[in-house]
């Protein structure tokens, strides 16, 4: 692509580094910014820079945070004995959006995946074991993706935590609400039958 | 959406102002930036801010430029007597990418569209008339979209320029290369027959 301005070319190249944004979309975004007030664009640049420079990761659960300890871990109304183990901070947001979970989190920062070169040492597993050891945690919910990597990670964690008196659970697998039976994969459908629930727990939802 | 960090929330809101980017995509982009080096993210912010603050519009053709006069207008190898009138700077880039046009441009900054409240006074029409009057322009190519608004603008411009000894042409309308006849709209197909070309000019392409 030929740009008549180096300023625009640089801005387009920077936008095109973002995931899912190609040169054409980047150009569209840059031309949009060109029509905005310079102060507004400056604010955009500042907000992004400040976000990256000032963001902290909670030293308890490794979630993103503005302080040393995140707002979830420091909230007195959350149940500290119930820990939900998730892969990344996006999962924390997804679960928080349900407004149904009252415990705290532990962000692993990934899942065990030898193909991608991610082993247990790259993940926040040691600090989880430490939390279980020191903070009187009663239950750990494994909220990881139902993939081979997720199951491997669950298996690894459960072995690591075997020696401690903590209950380990996983989130329920089954047919999604609004999902059609005929389009469900066989494994999910088979599991949803073998793990069937009494009607009362369905009506309660 | 619930964010555990005000820094992230602000960054997501800024990204979500961009056209075609919703909250979910914005969050994905922000989480991507979180994984980048802080220096790299700072550069991103600076490049955008600098682009908006330092960009100029060429005082001859109104294209974006790093200098007072853009690189196209100041190039000695371009034919200044041949002016291509386009709607916006994206059209300039599209035509430049063909590497087939050796003249200069005139960016109107929009087209006449009473529904959107855009009249001739909002466009760079006066400066075009002035260029024709003063700079010995021989031909003006109207490269506007083949819509009612585009045709209205062409008609308005041709009336304004009637008194000057300048040849006015429009880009050819017809079946696109690689286009299937049966999917072409009737008007385009009808025009492409009435404006048929001698075979020599086809082979030359």
CSV table of C-alpha atoms in Angstrom, one decimal:
chain,number,residue,atom,x,y,z
A,1,UNK,CA,0.0,0.0,0.0
A,2,UNK,CA,1.3,3.5,-0.9
A,3,UNK,CA,0.8,6.2,1.7
A,4,UNK,CA,1.5,9.8,0.9
A,5,UNK,CA,2.4,10.5,4.5
A,6,UNK,CA,5.0,8.8,6.8
A,7,UNK,CA,3.0,9.8,9.8
A,8,UNK,CA,0.0,7.9,8.5
A,9,UNK,CA,2.1,5.0,7.4
A,10,UNK,CA,3.6,4.6,10.9
A,11,UNK,CA,0.2,4.8,12.6
A,12,UNK,CA,-1.2,2.2,10.2
A,13,UNK,CA,1.7,-0.1,10.9
A,14,UNK,CA,1.2,0.2,14.6
A,15,UNK,CA,-2.5,-0.6,14.4
A,16,UNK,CA,-1.8,-3.5,12.1
A,17,UNK,CA,0.3,-5.2,14.8
A,18,UNK,CA,-2.8,-5.7,16.8
A,19,UNK,CA,-4.4,-9.2,16.5
A,20,UNK,CA,-7.2,-9.5,13.9
A,21,UNK,CA,-6.4,-6.1,12.4
A,22,UNK,CA,-4.9,-6.0,8.9
A,23,UNK,CA,-3.6,-3.1,6.9
A,24,UNK,CA,-7.0,-2.2,5.5
A,25,UNK,CA,-8.8,-2.1,8.8
A,26,UNK,CA,-5.8,-0.3,10.3
A,27,UNK,CA,-6.1,2.4,7.7
A,28,UNK,CA,-9.8,2.8,8.4
A,29,UNK,CA,-9.1,3.3,12.1
A,30,UNK,CA,-6.3,5.8,11.4
A,31,UNK,CA,-8.6,7.8,9.0
A,32,UNK,CA,-11.2,7.8,11.7
A,33,UNK,CA,-8.7,9.2,14.2
A,34,UNK,CA,-7.7,11.8,11.7
A,35,UNK,CA,-11.3,13.2,11.8
A,36,UNK,CA,-11.2,13.3,15.7
A,37,UNK,CA,-10.1,16.2,17.9
A,38,UNK,CA,-6.3,16.1,18.5
A,39,UNK,CA,-7.0,16.2,22.2
A,40,UNK,CA,-9.2,13.2,22.0
A,41,UNK,CA,-6.5,11.2,20.1
A,42,UNK,CA,-3.9,12.3,22.6
A,43,UNK,CA,-6.1,11.0,25.4
A,44,UNK,CA,-6.4,7.7,23.6
A,45,UNK,CA,-2.6,7.4,23.3
A,46,UNK,CA,-2.1,8.4,27.0
A,47,UNK,CA,-4.8,6.0,28.3
A,48,UNK,CA,-3.2,3.0,26.6
A,49,UNK,CA,0.4,3.9,27.6
A,50,UNK,CA,-0.7,4.5,31.2
A,51,UNK,CA,-2.6,1.3,31.3
A,52,UNK,CA,0.4,-0.8,30.3
A,53,UNK,CA,2.8,1.1,32.6
A,54,UNK,CA,0.7,1.2,35.7
A,55,UNK,CA,-1.1,-2.1,35.6
A,56,UNK,CA,-0.2,-4.5,38.4
A,57,UNK,CA,-0.8,-8.1,38.9
A,58,UNK,CA,-2.4,-9.1,42.2
A,59,UNK,CA,0.2,-10.8,44.3
A,60,UNK,CA,-2.4,-13.2,45.7
A,61,UNK,CA,-4.4,-14.3,42.7
A,62,UNK,CA,-2.4,-12.9,39.7
A,63,UNK,CA,-5.4,-11.1,38.3
A,64,UNK,CA,-4.8,-7.7,36.8
A,65,UNK,CA,-5.2,-5.0,39.4
A,66,UNK,CA,-4.7,-1.3,40.1
A,67,UNK,CA,-3.3,-2.1,43.5
A,68,UNK,CA,-0.9,-4.7,45.0
A,69,UNK,CA,-3.9,-6.8,45.9
A,70,UNK,CA,-6.8,-6.8,43.5
A,71,UNK,CA,-10.3,-5.6,44.4
A,72,UNK,CA,-11.7,-9.2,44.5
A,73,UNK,CA,-9.0,-10.5,46.9
A,74,UNK,CA,-9.3,-7.5,49.2
A,75,UNK,CA,-13.1,-7.4,49.3
A,76,UNK,CA,-14.4,-8.5,52.8
A,77,UNK,CA,-17.6,-9.9,51.3
A,78,UNK,CA,-15.9,-12.6,49.2
A,79,UNK,CA,-15.4,-16.1,50.5
A,80,UNK,CA,-11.7,-16.6,50.7
A,81,UNK,CA,-12.1,-20.4,51.4
A,82,UNK,CA,-13.5,-20.9,47.9
A,83,UNK,CA,-10.9,-20.5,45.1
A,84,UNK,CA,-11.8,-20.7,41.4
A,85,UNK,CA,-8.7,-21.7,39.2
A,86,UNK,CA,-8.8,-20.1,35.8
A,87,UNK,CA,-6.5,-19.9,32.8
A,88,UNK,CA,-6.4,-16.2,32.3
A,89,UNK,CA,-7.8,-12.8,33.3
A,90,UNK,CA,-10.5,-13.0,30.6
A,91,UNK,CA,-12.0,-16.0,32.3
A,92,UNK,CA,-12.1,-14.0,35.6
A,93,UNK,CA,-14.1,-11.3,33.8
A,94,UNK,CA,-16.4,-13.9,32.2
A,95,UNK,CA,-17.2,-15.5,35.6
A,96,UNK,CA,-17.5,-12.1,37.3
A,97,UNK,CA,-20.0,-11.1,34.7
A,98,UNK,CA,-22.3,-13.9,35.7
A,99,UNK,CA,-22.5,-12.3,39.2
A,100,UNK,CA,-23.0,-15.8,40.6
A,101,UNK,CA,-19.6,-16.6,42.1
A,102,UNK,CA,-18.8,-15.3,45.6
A,103,UNK,CA,-15.3,-16.8,46.1
A,104,UNK,CA,-11.9,-15.7,44.9
A,105,UNK,CA,-9.8,-16.6,41.9
A,106,UNK,CA,-6.4,-18.0,41.0
A,107,UNK,CA,-5.1,-17.1,37.6
A,108,UNK,CA,-2.7,-19.7,36.2
A,109,UNK,CA,-1.6,-17.5,33.3
A,110,UNK,CA,-2.0,-20.4,30.9
A,111,UNK,CA,-2.5,-24.1,30.8
A,112,UNK,CA,0.0,-26.9,30.5
A,113,UNK,CA,0.6,-27.4,26.7
A,114,UNK,CA,3.9,-29.2,25.8
A,115,UNK,CA,3.3,-28.4,22.1
A,116,UNK,CA,3.4,-24.6,22.8
A,117,UNK,CA,6.3,-25.2,25.2
A,118,UNK,CA,4.2,-24.3,28.3
A,119,UNK,CA,5.1,-26.5,31.3
A,120,UNK,CA,4.0,-26.3,34.9
A,121,UNK,CA,7.0,-24.1,35.7
A,122,UNK,CA,5.7,-21.3,33.5
A,123,UNK,CA,2.4,-21.2,35.3
A,124,UNK,CA,1.3,-19.8,38.7
A,125,UNK,CA,1.1,-23.2,40.2
A,126,UNK,CA,3.6,-22.9,43.1
A,127,UNK,CA,1.7,-19.9,44.5
A,128,UNK,CA,-1.6,-21.9,44.4
A,129,UNK,CA,0.0,-24.7,46.4
A,130,UNK,CA,1.3,-22.1,48.8
A,131,UNK,CA,-2.2,-20.5,49.2
A,132,UNK,CA,-3.8,-23.9,49.9
A,133,UNK,CA,-1.0,-24.7,52.4
A,134,UNK,CA,-1.3,-21.4,54.3
A,135,UNK,CA,-4.7,-19.9,53.9
A,136,UNK,CA,-7.2,-22.6,55.0
A,137,UNK,CA,-8.8,-23.0,51.6
A,138,UNK,CA,-11.7,-25.5,51.7
A,139,UNK,CA,-12.7,-25.9,48.0
A,140,UNK,CA,-10.9,-25.4,44.7
A,141,UNK,CA,-13.1,-25.2,41.5
A,142,UNK,CA,-11.2,-26.0,38.4
A,143,UNK,CA,-12.7,-23.7,35.7
A,144,UNK,CA,-10.4,-24.7,32.8
A,145,UNK,CA,-11.3,-25.3,29.2
A,146,UNK,CA,-12.5,-28.8,28.4
A,147,UNK,CA,-9.6,-29.6,26.2
A,148,UNK,CA,-6.7,-32.1,26.4
A,149,UNK,CA,-4.5,-29.3,27.8
A,150,UNK,CA,-7.1,-28.2,30.3
A,151,UNK,CA,-7.7,-31.8,31.5
A,152,UNK,CA,-3.9,-32.3,31.8
A,153,UNK,CA,-3.6,-29.2,33.9
A,154,UNK,CA,-6.5,-30.3,36.1
A,155,UNK,CA,-4.8,-33.7,36.6
A,156,UNK,CA,-1.5,-32.1,37.4
A,157,UNK,CA,-3.0,-29.7,39.9
A,158,UNK,CA,-5.0,-32.4,41.6
A,159,UNK,CA,-1.9,-34.5,42.1
A,160,UNK,CA,0.0,-31.5,43.5
A,161,UNK,CA,-2.9,-30.8,45.9
A,162,UNK,CA,-3.6,-34.4,46.9
A,163,UNK,CA,-1.8,-34.1,50.2
A,164,UNK,CA,-3.9,-31.2,51.5
A,165,UNK,CA,-7.3,-31.4,53.0
A,166,UNK,CA,-9.0,-29.5,50.2
A,167,UNK,CA,-12.1,-30.5,48.1
A,168,UNK,CA,-11.4,-30.2,44.4
A,169,UNK,CA,-14.3,-29.8,42.0
A,170,UNK,CA,-14.7,-28.9,38.3
A,171,UNK,CA,-17.3,-26.7,36.6
A,172,UNK,CA,-20.2,-28.8,35.2
A,173,UNK,CA,-20.0,-30.0,31.6
A,174,UNK,CA,-23.2,-30.5,29.7
A,175,UNK,CA,-25.6,-29.1,27.1
A,176,UNK,CA,-25.6,-25.3,27.1
A,177,UNK,CA,-28.8,-23.4,27.8
A,178,UNK,CA,-30.4,-22.7,24.5
A,179,UNK,CA,-28.4,-25.5,22.8
A,180,UNK,CA,-30.0,-28.0,20.5
A,181,UNK,CA,-29.5,-31.6,21.4
A,182,UNK,CA,-29.0,-32.7,17.8
A,183,UNK,CA,-26.1,-30.3,17.4
A,184,UNK,CA,-24.3,-31.3,20.6
A,185,UNK,CA,-21.1,-33.4,20.2
A,186,UNK,CA,-21.4,-37.0,21.3
A,187,UNK,CA,-19.1,-36.8,24.2
A,188,UNK,CA,-20.8,-33.8,25.8
A,189,UNK,CA,-24.2,-35.5,25.3
A,190,UNK,CA,-23.0,-38.8,26.7
A,191,UNK,CA,-21.5,-37.0,29.8
A,192,UNK,CA,-24.7,-34.9,30.3
A,193,UNK,CA,-26.7,-38.1,30.5
A,194,UNK,CA,-24.3,-39.9,32.9
A,195,UNK,CA,-24.0,-36.8,35.0
A,196,UNK,CA,-27.8,-36.2,35.0
A,197,UNK,CA,-29.2,-34.0,37.7
A,198,UNK,CA,-32.3,-34.3,39.9
A,199,UNK,CA,-35.2,-32.1,38.6
A,200,UNK,CA,-35.2,-29.9,41.7
A,201,UNK,CA,-31.7,-28.5,40.8
A,202,UNK,CA,-32.9,-27.7,37.3
A,203,UNK,CA,-36.0,-25.9,38.4
A,204,UNK,CA,-34.0,-23.9,40.9
A,205,UNK,CA,-32.1,-22.3,37.9
B,1,UNK,CA,-19.0,-5.9,31.5
B,2,UNK,CA,-17.2,-5.9,34.9
B,3,UNK,CA,-13.5,-5.0,34.9
B,4,UNK,CA,-11.4,-5.4,38.0
B,5,UNK,CA,-9.2,-2.5,37.0
B,6,UNK,CA,-10.1,1.0,36.1
B,7,UNK,CA,-6.9,1.3,33.9
B,8,UNK,CA,-8.2,-1.6,31.8
B,9,UNK,CA,-11.7,-0.3,31.7
B,10,UNK,CA,-10.6,3.1,30.4
B,11,UNK,CA,-8.4,1.5,27.7
B,12,UNK,CA,-11.3,-0.7,26.6
B,13,UNK,CA,-13.6,2.2,26.4
B,14,UNK,CA,-11.2,4.2,24.3
B,15,UNK,CA,-10.7,1.3,21.8
B,16,UNK,CA,-14.5,0.7,21.7
B,17,UNK,CA,-14.9,4.3,20.3
B,18,UNK,CA,-13.2,3.2,17.1
B,19,UNK,CA,-15.5,2.2,14.3
B,20,UNK,CA,-16.3,-1.5,14.0
B,21,UNK,CA,-14.8,-2.3,17.4
B,22,UNK,CA,-17.1,-3.3,20.1
B,23,UNK,CA,-16.4,-3.9,23.8
B,24,UNK,CA,-15.4,-7.6,23.3
B,25,UNK,CA,-12.9,-6.8,20.5
B,26,UNK,CA,-11.6,-3.8,22.5
B,27,UNK,CA,-11.0,-6.1,25.5
B,28,UNK,CA,-9.1,-8.6,23.3
B,29,UNK,CA,-6.9,-5.8,21.9
B,30,UNK,CA,-6.2,-4.4,25.4
B,31,UNK,CA,-5.3,-7.9,26.8
B,32,UNK,CA,-2.9,-8.2,23.8
B,33,UNK,CA,-1.3,-4.9,24.6
B,34,UNK,CA,-0.9,-6.1,28.2
B,35,UNK,CA,1.3,-8.9,27.0
B,36,UNK,CA,3.5,-6.4,25.1
B,37,UNK,CA,6.6,-4.6,26.3
B,38,UNK,CA,5.7,-1.3,28.0
B,39,UNK,CA,8.0,0.6,25.6
B,40,UNK,CA,6.3,-0.9,22.6
B,41,UNK,CA,2.9,0.2,23.9
B,42,UNK,CA,4.2,3.7,24.7
B,43,UNK,CA,5.5,3.9,21.1
B,44,UNK,CA,2.0,3.0,19.9
B,45,UNK,CA,0.4,5.8,21.9
B,46,UNK,CA,3.0,8.3,20.8
B,47,UNK,CA,2.8,7.4,17.1
B,48,UNK,CA,-1.0,7.9,17.1
B,49,UNK,CA,-0.8,11.2,19.0
B,50,UNK,CA,2.0,12.5,16.8
B,51,UNK,CA,0.1,11.5,13.7
B,52,UNK,CA,-3.0,13.5,14.7
B,53,UNK,CA,-1.0,16.5,15.9
B,54,UNK,CA,1.5,16.9,13.1
B,55,UNK,CA,-0.6,15.8,10.1
B,56,UNK,CA,-1.2,18.5,7.5
B,57,UNK,CA,-3.5,18.8,4.6
B,58,UNK,CA,-1.8,19.8,1.3
B,59,UNK,CA,-2.8,23.4,0.5
B,60,UNK,CA,-3.0,22.6,-3.2
B,61,UNK,CA,-5.0,19.3,-3.3
B,62,UNK,CA,-6.2,18.8,0.3
B,63,UNK,CA,-4.6,15.4,0.5
B,64,UNK,CA,-3.0,14.4,3.8
B,65,UNK,CA,0.7,15.4,3.9
B,66,UNK,CA,3.7,15.7,6.2
B,67,UNK,CA,4.5,19.0,4.6
B,68,UNK,CA,2.6,22.1,3.5
B,69,UNK,CA,2.4,20.7,-0.1
B,70,UNK,CA,2.1,16.9,-0.4
B,71,UNK,CA,4.6,14.7,-2.1
B,72,UNK,CA,2.4,14.2,-5.1
B,73,UNK,CA,1.8,17.9,-5.8
B,74,UNK,CA,5.5,18.7,-5.3
B,75,UNK,CA,6.8,15.8,-7.4
B,76,UNK,CA,8.4,17.2,-10.7
B,77,UNK,CA,7.5,13.9,-12.5
B,78,UNK,CA,3.7,14.3,-12.1
B,79,UNK,CA,1.6,15.9,-14.8
B,80,UNK,CA,0.1,19.1,-13.2
B,81,UNK,CA,-2.2,19.7,-16.1
B,82,UNK,CA,-4.2,16.5,-15.4
B,83,UNK,CA,-6.2,16.6,-12.2
B,84,UNK,CA,-8.2,13.7,-10.7
B,85,UNK,CA,-11.1,14.8,-8.5
B,86,UNK,CA,-11.8,12.3,-5.7
B,87,UNK,CA,-14.1,12.2,-2.6
B,88,UNK,CA,-11.5,11.5,0.1
B,89,UNK,CA,-7.9,10.5,0.8
B,90,UNK,CA,-8.7,6.8,0.7
B,91,UNK,CA,-9.6,7.2,-2.9
B,92,UNK,CA,-6.2,8.9,-3.5
B,93,UNK,CA,-4.5,5.8,-2.0
B,94,UNK,CA,-6.6,3.4,-4.0
B,95,UNK,CA,-5.6,5.2,-7.3
B,96,UNK,CA,-2.0,5.5,-6.2
B,97,UNK,CA,-1.9,1.8,-5.6
B,98,UNK,CA,-2.7,1.1,-9.2
B,99,UNK,CA,0.5,3.0,-10.2
B,100,UNK,CA,-1.2,3.9,-13.4
B,101,UNK,CA,-2.1,7.6,-12.8
B,102,UNK,CA,0.6,10.2,-13.4
B,103,UNK,CA,-1.4,13.4,-12.8
B,104,UNK,CA,-2.3,15.1,-9.5
B,105,UNK,CA,-5.4,15.0,-7.3
B,106,UNK,CA,-8.0,17.2,-5.8
B,107,UNK,CA,-9.7,15.9,-2.7
B,108,UNK,CA,-13.2,17.3,-2.2
B,109,UNK,CA,-13.5,16.0,1.3
B,110,UNK,CA,-16.9,14.5,0.6
B,111,UNK,CA,-19.7,14.6,-2.0
B,112,UNK,CA,-22.8,16.7,-2.2
B,113,UNK,CA,-25.5,14.9,-0.1
B,114,UNK,CA,-28.4,17.0,1.1
B,115,UNK,CA,-29.7,14.1,3.3
B,116,UNK,CA,-26.4,14.2,5.3
B,117,UNK,CA,-26.4,18.0,5.3
B,118,UNK,CA,-23.4,18.2,3.0
B,119,UNK,CA,-23.7,21.0,0.5
B,120,UNK,CA,-21.2,22.5,-2.0
B,121,UNK,CA,-19.9,25.0,0.7
B,122,UNK,CA,-18.6,22.2,2.9
B,123,UNK,CA,-16.5,20.8,0.1
B,124,UNK,CA,-13.2,21.9,-1.4
B,125,UNK,CA,-14.9,23.2,-4.6
B,126,UNK,CA,-13.9,26.8,-4.5
B,127,UNK,CA,-10.2,25.9,-4.4
B,128,UNK,CA,-10.7,23.5,-7.4
B,129,UNK,CA,-12.2,26.4,-9.5
B,130,UNK,CA,-9.3,28.5,-8.4
B,131,UNK,CA,-6.8,25.9,-9.5
B,132,UNK,CA,-8.5,25.6,-12.9
B,133,UNK,CA,-8.5,29.4,-13.2
B,134,UNK,CA,-4.8,29.9,-12.3
B,135,UNK,CA,-2.8,26.8,-13.1
B,136,UNK,CA,-3.4,26.0,-16.7
B,137,UNK,CA,-5.2,22.7,-16.1
B,138,UNK,CA,-6.1,20.8,-19.3
B,139,UNK,CA,-8.2,17.9,-18.1
B,140,UNK,CA,-10.2,17.0,-15.0
B,141,UNK,CA,-11.1,13.4,-14.4
B,142,UNK,CA,-14.1,13.0,-12.1
B,143,UNK,CA,-13.3,9.8,-10.1
B,144,UNK,CA,-16.4,9.8,-7.9
B,145,UNK,CA,-18.6,7.0,-6.7
B,146,UNK,CA,-21.3,6.0,-9.3
B,147,UNK,CA,-24.2,7.0,-6.9
B,148,UNK,CA,-26.8,9.7,-7.0
B,149,UNK,CA,-24.7,11.9,-4.8
B,150,UNK,CA,-21.6,11.3,-6.9
B,151,UNK,CA,-23.5,12.1,-10.1
B,152,UNK,CA,-25.0,15.2,-8.5
B,153,UNK,CA,-21.5,16.4,-7.5
B,154,UNK,CA,-20.2,15.7,-11.0
B,155,UNK,CA,-23.1,17.7,-12.5
B,156,UNK,CA,-22.5,20.6,-10.0
B,157,UNK,CA,-18.7,20.7,-10.7
B,158,UNK,CA,-19.2,20.6,-14.5
B,159,UNK,CA,-21.5,23.6,-14.3
B,160,UNK,CA,-19.0,25.5,-12.2
B,161,UNK,CA,-16.2,24.7,-14.6
B,162,UNK,CA,-18.2,25.3,-17.8
B,163,UNK,CA,-16.7,28.7,-18.4
B,164,UNK,CA,-13.1,27.5,-18.4
B,165,UNK,CA,-11.3,25.8,-21.4
B,166,UNK,CA,-10.8,22.5,-19.5
B,167,UNK,CA,-11.8,19.0,-20.7
B,168,UNK,CA,-13.9,17.1,-18.2
B,169,UNK,CA,-13.9,13.3,-18.2
B,170,UNK,CA,-15.2,10.6,-15.8
B,171,UNK,CA,-13.6,7.2,-15.1
B,172,UNK,CA,-15.1,4.4,-17.2
B,173,UNK,CA,-18.1,2.5,-15.9
B,174,UNK,CA,-18.5,-1.1,-17.0
B,175,UNK,CA,-18.1,-4.7,-16.1
B,176,UNK,CA,-15.2,-5.3,-13.7
B,177,UNK,CA,-12.3,-7.6,-14.7
B,178,UNK,CA,-13.1,-11.0,-13.3
B,179,UNK,CA,-16.8,-10.0,-13.1
B,180,UNK,CA,-19.5,-12.4,-14.3
B,181,UNK,CA,-21.9,-10.9,-16.8
B,182,UNK,CA,-25.0,-12.6,-15.3
B,183,UNK,CA,-24.4,-11.0,-11.9
B,184,UNK,CA,-23.8,-7.5,-13.3
B,185,UNK,CA,-26.7,-5.0,-12.7
B,186,UNK,CA,-28.7,-4.0,-15.7
B,187,UNK,CA,-27.6,-0.4,-15.7
B,188,UNK,CA,-23.9,-1.2,-15.7
B,189,UNK,CA,-24.4,-3.9,-18.4
B,190,UNK,CA,-26.5,-1.5,-20.6
B,191,UNK,CA,-23.9,1.2,-20.2
B,192,UNK,CA,-21.0,-1.1,-21.0
B,193,UNK,CA,-22.7,-2.1,-24.2
B,194,UNK,CA,-23.5,1.5,-25.3
B,195,UNK,CA,-20.0,2.6,-24.3
B,196,UNK,CA,-18.3,-0.4,-26.0
B,197,UNK,CA,-14.7,0.0,-27.0
B,198,UNK,CA,-12.7,-1.0,-30.1
B,199,UNK,CA,-10.9,-4.3,-29.6
B,200,UNK,CA,-7.5,-2.7,-29.8
B,201,UNK,CA,-8.0,-0.8,-26.5
B,202,UNK,CA,-9.0,-4.1,-24.8
B,203,UNK,CA,-5.9,-6.0,-26.0
B,204,UNK,CA,-3.7,-3.1,-24.9
B,205,UNK,CA,-4.7,-3.8,-21.3
